[in-house]
PDB file of C-alpha atoms in Angstrom:
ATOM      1  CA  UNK A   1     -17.364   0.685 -18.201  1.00 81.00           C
ATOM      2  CA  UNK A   2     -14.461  -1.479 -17.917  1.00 96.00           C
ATOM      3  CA  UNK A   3     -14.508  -4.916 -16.011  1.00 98.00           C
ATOM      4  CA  UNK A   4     -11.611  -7.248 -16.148  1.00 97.00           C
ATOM      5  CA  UNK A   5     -11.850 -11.316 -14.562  1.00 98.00           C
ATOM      6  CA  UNK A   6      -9.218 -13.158 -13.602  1.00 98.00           C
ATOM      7  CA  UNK A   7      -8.730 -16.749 -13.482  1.00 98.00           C
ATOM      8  CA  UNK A   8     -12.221 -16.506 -14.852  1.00 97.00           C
ATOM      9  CA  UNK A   9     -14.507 -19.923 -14.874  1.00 96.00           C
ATOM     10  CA  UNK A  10     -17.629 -21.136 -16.235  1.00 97.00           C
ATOM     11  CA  UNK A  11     -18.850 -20.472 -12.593  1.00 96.00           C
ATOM     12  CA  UNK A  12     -16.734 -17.853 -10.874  1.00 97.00           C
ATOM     13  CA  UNK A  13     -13.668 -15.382 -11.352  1.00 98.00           C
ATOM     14  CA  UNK A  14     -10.798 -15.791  -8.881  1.00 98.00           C
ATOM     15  CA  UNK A  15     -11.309 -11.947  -9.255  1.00 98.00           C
ATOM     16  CA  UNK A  16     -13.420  -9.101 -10.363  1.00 98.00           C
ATOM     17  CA  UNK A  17     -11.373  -5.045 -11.038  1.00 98.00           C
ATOM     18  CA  UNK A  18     -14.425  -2.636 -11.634  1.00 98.00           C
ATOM     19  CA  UNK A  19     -13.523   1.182 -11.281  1.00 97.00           C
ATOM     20  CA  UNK A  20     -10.559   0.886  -9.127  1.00 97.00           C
ATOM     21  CA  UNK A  21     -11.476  -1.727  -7.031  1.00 98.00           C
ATOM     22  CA  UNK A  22     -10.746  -5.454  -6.971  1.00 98.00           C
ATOM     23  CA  UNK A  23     -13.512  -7.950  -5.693  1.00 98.00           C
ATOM     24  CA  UNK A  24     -11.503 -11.480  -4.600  1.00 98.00           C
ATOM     25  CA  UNK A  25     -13.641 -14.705  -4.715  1.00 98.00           C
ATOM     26  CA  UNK A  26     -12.925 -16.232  -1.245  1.00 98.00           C
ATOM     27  CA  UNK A  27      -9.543 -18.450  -1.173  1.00 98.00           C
ATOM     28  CA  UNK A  28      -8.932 -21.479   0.177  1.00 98.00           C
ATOM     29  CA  UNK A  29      -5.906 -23.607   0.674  1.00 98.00           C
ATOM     30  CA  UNK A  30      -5.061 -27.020  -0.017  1.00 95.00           C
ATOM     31  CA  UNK A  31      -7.698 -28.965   2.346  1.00 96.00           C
ATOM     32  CA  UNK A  32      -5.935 -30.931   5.370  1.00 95.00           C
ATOM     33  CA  UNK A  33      -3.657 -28.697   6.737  1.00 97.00           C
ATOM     34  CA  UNK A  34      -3.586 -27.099   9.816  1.00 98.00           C
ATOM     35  CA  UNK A  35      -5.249 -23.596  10.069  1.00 98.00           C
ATOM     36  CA  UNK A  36      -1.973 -21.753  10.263  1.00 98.00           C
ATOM     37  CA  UNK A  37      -0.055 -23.234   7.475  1.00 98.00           C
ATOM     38  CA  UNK A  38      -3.873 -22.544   5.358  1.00 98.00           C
ATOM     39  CA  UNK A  39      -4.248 -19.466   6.194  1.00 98.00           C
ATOM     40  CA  UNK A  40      -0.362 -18.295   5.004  1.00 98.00           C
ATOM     41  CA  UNK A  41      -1.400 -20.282   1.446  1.00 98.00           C
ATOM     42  CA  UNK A  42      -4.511 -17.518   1.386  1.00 98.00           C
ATOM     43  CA  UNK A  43      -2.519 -15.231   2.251  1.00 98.00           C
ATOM     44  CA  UNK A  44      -0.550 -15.776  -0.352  1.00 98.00           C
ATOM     45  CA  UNK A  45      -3.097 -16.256  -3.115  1.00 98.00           C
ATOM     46  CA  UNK A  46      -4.303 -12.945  -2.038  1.00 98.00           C
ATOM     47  CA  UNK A  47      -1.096 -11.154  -2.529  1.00 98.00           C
ATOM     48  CA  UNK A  48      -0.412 -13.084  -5.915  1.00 98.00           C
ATOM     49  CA  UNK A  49      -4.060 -11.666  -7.168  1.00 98.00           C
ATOM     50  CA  UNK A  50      -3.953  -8.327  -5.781  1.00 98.00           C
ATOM     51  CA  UNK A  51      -0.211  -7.714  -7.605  1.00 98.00           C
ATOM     52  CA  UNK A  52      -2.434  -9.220 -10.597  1.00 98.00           C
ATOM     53  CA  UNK A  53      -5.106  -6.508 -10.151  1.00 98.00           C
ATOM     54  CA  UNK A  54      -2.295  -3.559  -9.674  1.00 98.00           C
ATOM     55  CA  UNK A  55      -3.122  -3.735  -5.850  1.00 98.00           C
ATOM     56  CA  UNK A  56      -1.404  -4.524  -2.915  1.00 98.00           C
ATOM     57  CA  UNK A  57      -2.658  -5.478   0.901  1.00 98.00           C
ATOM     58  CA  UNK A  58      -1.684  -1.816   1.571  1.00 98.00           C
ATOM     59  CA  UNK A  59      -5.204  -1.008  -0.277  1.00 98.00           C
ATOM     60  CA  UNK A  60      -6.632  -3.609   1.276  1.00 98.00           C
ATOM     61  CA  UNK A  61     -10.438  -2.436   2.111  1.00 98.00           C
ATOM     62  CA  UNK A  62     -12.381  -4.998   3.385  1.00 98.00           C
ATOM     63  CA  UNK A  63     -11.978  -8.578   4.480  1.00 98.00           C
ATOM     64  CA  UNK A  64     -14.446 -11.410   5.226  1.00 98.00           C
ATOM     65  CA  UNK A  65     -12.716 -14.551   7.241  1.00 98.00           C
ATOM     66  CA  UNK A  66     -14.751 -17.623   7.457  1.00 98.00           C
ATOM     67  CA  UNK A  67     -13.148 -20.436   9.731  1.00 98.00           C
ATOM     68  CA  UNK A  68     -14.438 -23.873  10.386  1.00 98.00           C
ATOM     69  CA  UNK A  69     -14.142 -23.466  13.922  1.00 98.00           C
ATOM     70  CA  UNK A  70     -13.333 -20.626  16.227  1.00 98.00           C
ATOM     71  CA  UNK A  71     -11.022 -22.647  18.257  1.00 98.00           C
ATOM     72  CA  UNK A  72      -9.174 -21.951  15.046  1.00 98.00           C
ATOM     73  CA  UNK A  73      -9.533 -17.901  15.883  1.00 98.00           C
ATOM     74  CA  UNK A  74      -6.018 -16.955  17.572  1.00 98.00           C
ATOM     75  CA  UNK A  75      -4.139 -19.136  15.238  1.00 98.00           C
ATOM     76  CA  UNK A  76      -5.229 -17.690  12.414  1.00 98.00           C
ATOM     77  CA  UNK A  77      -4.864 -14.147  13.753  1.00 98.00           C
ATOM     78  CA  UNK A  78      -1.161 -15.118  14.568  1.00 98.00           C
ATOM     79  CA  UNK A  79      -0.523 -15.741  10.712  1.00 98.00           C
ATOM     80  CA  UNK A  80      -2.684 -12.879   9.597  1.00 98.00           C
ATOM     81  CA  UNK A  81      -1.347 -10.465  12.790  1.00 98.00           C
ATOM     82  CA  UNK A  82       2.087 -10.774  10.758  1.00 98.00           C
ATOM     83  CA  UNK A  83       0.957 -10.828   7.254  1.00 98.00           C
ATOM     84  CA  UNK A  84      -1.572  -7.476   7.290  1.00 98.00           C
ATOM     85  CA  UNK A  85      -0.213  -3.837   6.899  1.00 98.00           C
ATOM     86  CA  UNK A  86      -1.032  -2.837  10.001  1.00 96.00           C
ATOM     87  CA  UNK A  87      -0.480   0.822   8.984  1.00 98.00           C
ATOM     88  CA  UNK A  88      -3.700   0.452   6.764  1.00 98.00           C
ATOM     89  CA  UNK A  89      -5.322  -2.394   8.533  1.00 98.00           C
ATOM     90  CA  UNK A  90      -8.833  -3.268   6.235  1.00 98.00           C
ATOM     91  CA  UNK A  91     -12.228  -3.196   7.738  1.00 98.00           C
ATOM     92  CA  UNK A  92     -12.941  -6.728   8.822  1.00 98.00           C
ATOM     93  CA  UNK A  93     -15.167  -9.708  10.370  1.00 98.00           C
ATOM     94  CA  UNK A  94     -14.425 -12.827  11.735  1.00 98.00           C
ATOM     95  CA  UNK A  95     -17.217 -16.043  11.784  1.00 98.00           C
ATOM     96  CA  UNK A  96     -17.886 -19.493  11.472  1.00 98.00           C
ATOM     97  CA  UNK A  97     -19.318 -21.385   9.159  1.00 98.00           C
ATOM     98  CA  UNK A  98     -19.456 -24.512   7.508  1.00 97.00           C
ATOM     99  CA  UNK A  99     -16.847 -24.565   4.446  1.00 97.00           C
ATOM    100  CA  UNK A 100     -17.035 -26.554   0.847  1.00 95.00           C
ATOM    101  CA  UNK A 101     -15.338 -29.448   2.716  1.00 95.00           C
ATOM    102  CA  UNK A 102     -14.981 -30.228   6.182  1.00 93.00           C
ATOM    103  CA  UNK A 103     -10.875 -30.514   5.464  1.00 97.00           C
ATOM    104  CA  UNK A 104     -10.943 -26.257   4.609  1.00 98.00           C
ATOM    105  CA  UNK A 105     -10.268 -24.639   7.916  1.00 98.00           C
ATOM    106  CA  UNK A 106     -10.266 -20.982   6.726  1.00 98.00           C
ATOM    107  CA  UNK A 107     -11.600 -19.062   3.403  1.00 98.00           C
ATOM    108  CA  UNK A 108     -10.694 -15.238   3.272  1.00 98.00           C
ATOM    109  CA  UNK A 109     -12.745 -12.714   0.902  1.00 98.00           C
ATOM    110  CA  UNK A 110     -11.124  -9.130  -0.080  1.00 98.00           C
ATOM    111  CA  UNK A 111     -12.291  -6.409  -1.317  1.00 98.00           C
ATOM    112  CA  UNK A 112      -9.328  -3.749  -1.971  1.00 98.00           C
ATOM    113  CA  UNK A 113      -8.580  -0.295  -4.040  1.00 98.00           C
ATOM    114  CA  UNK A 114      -6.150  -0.847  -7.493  1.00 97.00           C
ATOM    115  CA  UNK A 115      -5.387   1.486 -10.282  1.00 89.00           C
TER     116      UNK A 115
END
């Protein structure tokens, strides 16, 4: 049994590859910014570390969006609306909650197939 971390920590791996499938911590952008310009850094992070993990968002099976508000909700759909393959859209749900600092607006979990 094979696991490989990346970006591993003393307290957490930026991600997780166990038999063919990659387990992303939840990403955040830089605090401050408005929810559409954080949400396109996640975005990014998550296509940086699925490449990483021999994935793609293609193979995307699950996502987990957390905002800080759901005022926040069609914004962030706009950015994501244009980012996801919408051929092989993931399993996903939307909620609020409170986030490690007031200034995050959006944190976005995936779970996704690799090779």
């Amino acid at each position: 049994m094979t696991i490989t971390r990346l970006d591993a920590g003393a307290r957490m791996s930026q991600a997780v590859v166990h038999n063919n499938t990659v387990y992303l911590a939840g990403q955040v952008a830089a605090p401050g910014a408005p929810v559409e310009e954080q949400t396109k850094a996640v975005l990014a992070s998550i296509d940086s570390l699925l490449a990483r993990a021999g994935s793609d968002k293609s193979r995307i099976l699950s996502a987990i969006i957390w905002l800080a508000d759901m005022a926040d909700f069609a914004a962030m759909n706009g950015v994501w609306d244009g980012w996801v393959d919408q051929a092989n859209a993931p399993a996903r749900a939307t909620g609020e909650a409170r986030l490690a600092t007031p200034d995050y607006k959006v944190e976005i979990i995936i779970t996704a197939a690799c090779d």
